[in-house]
Tab-separated table of C-alpha atoms in Angstrom:
chain	number	residue	atom	x	y	z
A	1	MET	CA	-1.494	18.491	3.956
A	2	LEU	CA	-3.287	15.711	2.239
A	3	THR	CA	-6.739	14.447	3.514
A	4	MET	CA	-9.571	12.024	2.586
A	5	LYS	CA	-10.950	14.711	-0.104
A	6	ASP	CA	-7.321	14.046	-2.253
A	7	ILE	CA	-8.061	10.431	-2.415
A	8	ILE	CA	-10.145	9.396	-5.410
A	9	ARG	CA	-12.535	6.434	-5.100
A	10	GLU	CA	-13.078	3.115	-7.023
A	11	GLY	CA	-14.693	3.797	-10.060
A	12	HIS	CA	-12.460	6.514	-11.127
A	13	PRO	CA	-10.795	5.440	-14.423
A	14	THR	CA	-7.233	6.147	-12.907
A	15	LEU	CA	-7.246	3.452	-10.385
A	16	ARG	CA	-7.379	0.911	-13.610
A	17	LYS	CA	-4.116	2.652	-15.386
A	18	VAL	CA	-0.297	1.961	-15.276
A	19	SER	CA	1.525	4.415	-13.691
A	20	GLU	CA	4.591	5.979	-15.127
A	21	LYS	CA	7.923	5.244	-14.000
A	22	ILE	CA	9.815	8.126	-12.096
A	23	GLU	CA	13.339	9.065	-13.536
A	24	ARG	CA	16.389	10.332	-11.883
A	25	PRO	CA	17.507	13.034	-10.250
A	26	LEU	CA	14.418	13.258	-8.498
A	27	SER	CA	12.482	16.084	-8.721
A	28	GLU	CA	11.090	18.461	-5.622
A	29	GLU	CA	7.722	17.828	-6.742
A	30	ILE	CA	8.255	13.744	-6.146
A	31	ILE	CA	10.219	14.402	-3.056
A	32	SER	CA	7.552	16.409	-2.109
A	33	LEU	CA	4.447	14.303	-2.910
A	34	GLY	CA	6.340	11.345	-0.971
A	35	GLN	CA	6.818	12.970	2.250
A	36	GLU	CA	3.211	14.369	2.035
A	37	MET	CA	1.982	10.725	1.404
A	38	ILE	CA	3.715	9.367	4.503
A	39	GLN	CA	2.756	12.180	6.812
A	40	PHE	CA	-0.610	11.221	5.806
A	41	LEU	CA	-0.545	8.013	6.741
A	42	GLN	CA	1.103	8.980	10.262
A	43	ASN	CA	-1.561	11.530	10.620
A	44	SER	CA	-4.434	8.837	9.766
A	45	GLN	CA	-2.833	7.111	12.670
A	46	THR	CA	-3.105	9.784	15.279
A	47	PRO	CA	-6.597	9.605	17.059
A	48	GLU	CA	-6.233	13.339	17.612
A	49	LEU	CA	-5.834	13.928	13.920
A	50	GLU	CA	-7.792	11.203	12.422
A	51	GLU	CA	-10.842	13.026	14.030
A	52	LYS	CA	-9.844	16.395	13.474
A	53	TYR	CA	-9.355	16.292	9.604
A	54	ASP	CA	-12.011	13.215	9.515
A	55	LEU	CA	-9.277	10.886	7.937
A	56	ARG	CA	-9.490	7.216	7.650
A	57	PRO	CA	-6.540	4.952	9.538
A	58	GLY	CA	-4.512	3.844	6.518
A	59	VAL	CA	-1.010	1.829	6.525
A	60	GLY	CA	-0.246	2.235	2.670
A	61	LEU	CA	-0.983	4.642	0.005
A	62	ALA	CA	-0.074	4.783	-3.648
A	63	ALA	CA	-0.130	7.886	-5.948
A	64	PRO	CA	-2.521	6.472	-8.311
A	65	GLN	CA	-5.110	7.181	-5.379
A	66	LEU	CA	-4.160	10.717	-5.518
A	67	ASN	CA	-4.590	10.847	-9.311
A	68	ILE	CA	-1.103	11.110	-10.149
A	69	LEU	CA	-0.297	8.038	-12.470
A	70	LYS	CA	3.068	8.020	-10.528
A	71	ARG	CA	5.291	4.870	-9.321
A	72	ILE	CA	5.166	5.751	-6.024
A	73	ILE	CA	4.074	4.598	-2.520
A	74	ALA	CA	3.903	5.223	1.361
A	75	VAL	CA	3.708	2.693	3.819
A	76	HIS	CA	3.670	3.245	7.508
A	77	ILE	CA	3.033	0.221	9.703
A	78	PRO	CA	2.915	1.074	13.383
A	79	SER	CA	4.739	-1.073	15.878
A	80	ILE	CA	2.980	-3.952	18.159
A	81	GLU	CA	4.509	-2.610	20.967
A	82	GLU	CA	3.280	0.541	22.198
A	83	ASP	CA	5.752	3.320	21.651
A	84	GLY	CA	7.881	1.158	19.627
A	85	GLU	CA	9.661	2.378	16.228
A	86	PRO	CA	7.619	1.424	13.159
A	87	GLU	CA	7.632	-2.089	11.869
A	88	LEU	CA	7.762	-0.439	8.739
A	89	SER	CA	7.921	3.273	7.589
A	90	ALA	CA	8.806	4.279	4.211
A	91	VAL	CA	8.327	6.021	0.724
A	92	MET	CA	9.293	3.600	-2.411
A	93	ILE	CA	9.827	5.105	-5.808
A	94	ASN	CA	9.555	2.616	-8.435
A	95	PRO	CA	9.022	-0.215	-6.254
A	96	LYS	CA	9.363	-3.841	-8.011
A	97	ILE	CA	8.923	-6.953	-6.496
A	98	ILE	CA	12.329	-8.928	-7.499
A	99	SER	CA	11.615	-12.193	-5.715
A	100	HIS	CA	8.860	-13.733	-3.735
A	101	SER	CA	7.699	-16.957	-2.098
A	102	VAL	CA	5.850	-19.578	-3.619
A	103	LYS	CA	3.807	-20.062	-0.051
A	104	GLN	CA	0.952	-17.415	0.320
A	105	SER	CA	-0.401	-15.871	2.722
A	106	CYS	CA	-3.676	-13.453	3.526
A	107	LEU	CA	-5.358	-11.516	6.140
A	108	GLY	CA	-8.163	-13.579	7.764
A	109	ASP	CA	-10.169	-10.146	8.242
A	110	GLY	CA	-9.283	-9.566	4.491
A	111	GLU	CA	-8.061	-6.332	2.978
A	112	GLY	CA	-9.446	-2.660	2.581
A	113	CYS	CA	-8.228	0.148	0.985
A	114	LEU	CA	-8.561	4.157	1.178
A	115	SER	CA	-10.167	4.181	-2.146
A	116	VAL	CA	-13.042	1.572	-1.551
A	117	ASP	CA	-15.485	2.890	0.648
A	118	ARG	CA	-17.537	-0.578	1.096
A	119	GLU	CA	-16.603	-3.640	2.874
A	120	VAL	CA	-15.276	-6.572	0.514
A	121	PRO	CA	-15.545	-9.890	1.799
A	122	GLY	CA	-12.796	-12.562	0.892
A	123	TYR	CA	-9.404	-13.663	1.108
A	124	VAL	CA	-6.886	-11.870	-0.915
A	125	PRO	CA	-3.773	-14.461	-1.191
A	126	ARG	CA	-0.542	-12.723	-1.846
A	127	ALA	CA	3.283	-14.281	-1.612
A	128	SER	CA	4.274	-14.534	1.906
A	129	LYS	CA	7.721	-13.306	1.432
A	130	VAL	CA	8.864	-10.454	-1.030
A	131	THR	CA	11.990	-8.789	-1.471
A	132	ILE	CA	11.512	-5.320	-3.211
A	133	SER	CA	13.604	-2.901	-4.756
A	134	TYR	CA	13.392	0.587	-4.918
A	135	ILE	CA	14.520	4.214	-4.515
A	136	ASP	CA	14.271	6.256	-1.306
A	137	LEU	CA	13.274	10.042	-1.362
A	138	LYS	CA	17.102	10.524	-1.180
A	139	GLY	CA	17.609	8.891	-4.690
A	140	ASN	CA	19.399	5.683	-3.254
A	141	ASP	CA	18.983	2.176	-4.495
A	142	GLN	CA	17.389	0.186	-1.645
A	143	LYS	CA	16.500	-3.437	-1.368
A	144	ILE	CA	14.523	-4.605	1.438
A	145	ARG	CA	12.864	-8.354	2.341
A	146	LEU	CA	9.493	-8.442	3.852
A	147	ARG	CA	7.445	-11.199	5.286
A	148	ASP	CA	3.610	-11.543	6.454
A	149	TYR	CA	1.593	-8.299	6.981
A	150	PRO	CA	4.138	-5.619	5.634
A	151	ALA	CA	4.711	-7.951	2.253
A	152	ILE	CA	1.001	-7.676	1.825
A	153	VAL	CA	0.765	-4.094	2.532
A	154	VAL	CA	3.669	-3.364	0.138
A	155	GLN	CA	2.208	-5.792	-2.659
A	156	HIS	CA	-1.318	-4.015	-2.145
A	157	GLU	CA	0.531	-0.530	-2.696
A	158	ILE	CA	2.586	-2.012	-5.862
A	159	ASP	CA	-1.038	-3.277	-7.057
A	160	HIS	CA	-2.263	0.241	-7.484
A	161	LEU	CA	0.824	0.891	-9.495
A	162	ASN	CA	-0.273	-1.547	-12.054
A	163	GLY	CA	-4.179	-0.689	-11.850
A	164	VAL	CA	-5.029	-3.865	-9.739
A	165	MET	CA	-7.606	-3.219	-7.154
A	166	PHE	CA	-7.446	-5.883	-4.396
A	167	TYR	CA	-10.795	-7.237	-4.500
A	168	ASP	CA	-9.638	-8.396	-8.390
A	169	ARG	CA	-7.162	-11.095	-6.397
A	170	ILE	CA	-10.489	-12.459	-4.287
A	171	ASN	CA	-12.005	-15.821	-5.756
A	172	GLU	CA	-15.227	-14.586	-7.330
A	173	ASP	CA	-16.782	-17.739	-7.021
A	174	HIS	CA	-15.683	-18.736	-3.402
A	175	PRO	CA	-14.541	-15.640	-1.775
A	176	PHE	CA	-13.315	-17.443	1.545
A	177	GLU	CA	-11.398	-20.258	-0.307
A	178	VAL	CA	-7.774	-20.284	-0.331
A	179	ASP	CA	-5.326	-23.043	-1.112
A	180	GLU	CA	-4.483	-25.194	1.821
A	181	ASP	CA	-0.898	-24.472	1.983
A	182	THR	CA	-2.141	-20.514	2.396
A	183	ILE	CA	-1.696	-19.305	5.734
A	184	ILE	CA	-4.256	-16.769	7.262
A	185	LEU	CA	-2.682	-14.463	9.277
A	186	GLY	CA	-4.658	-13.146	12.339
C-alpha cells in the first residue's frame, strides 16, 4: 500500500524529468502500479484511512511522484453528491492532450500537490476543456472529454510526466493576475 513516505517532494530531480512512454502489452508491474496509485487516492479521501495512515487527501497522482519515470497517472475525483459515483476515477497510461479549448480556467484557491509541502499562492491558468487519449489498465485505447475541475486535475498530472510543476505556470510578478477571459472556478 502506498503512503506519503512513497511520494517524493519538490527539489527531487525526478520531478523535473520527462517520463518514458509505456509499451504494450502492459506489464503486470505497470498494471499493479496503476492499481496502487488509484487505491492511494481512494484511501486518502477516506477520513478513517487518511488519519490511520497519515495521508494527505489527493485527487491525482503521477508515477514521477513515486520516483518512477513512466507515463502513468491516476485521478480520483469524488462526486459532489454524497454517496454518488466519483466524477472521474481512472488510471491513464500514456495520457495525451489531443485537443483543448482556447478559453482558460483556474482554481480560485490555487492548486496544491502531494509533492509540495507548502502553500504556493497564485492562479494556475489551464485549458477549460481538454480531450485526452490514453490506454486503460486493460490495455484498451480510450478518449475522454473533460471540462473545468477534472480537466485541470488531469492537466496538472500530465504536467508531472513532462517535468513541469504547477507553480511553473503561475505569473511570477503578478500571481493573481490572469487574462480577463479566464474563468476562476470557485
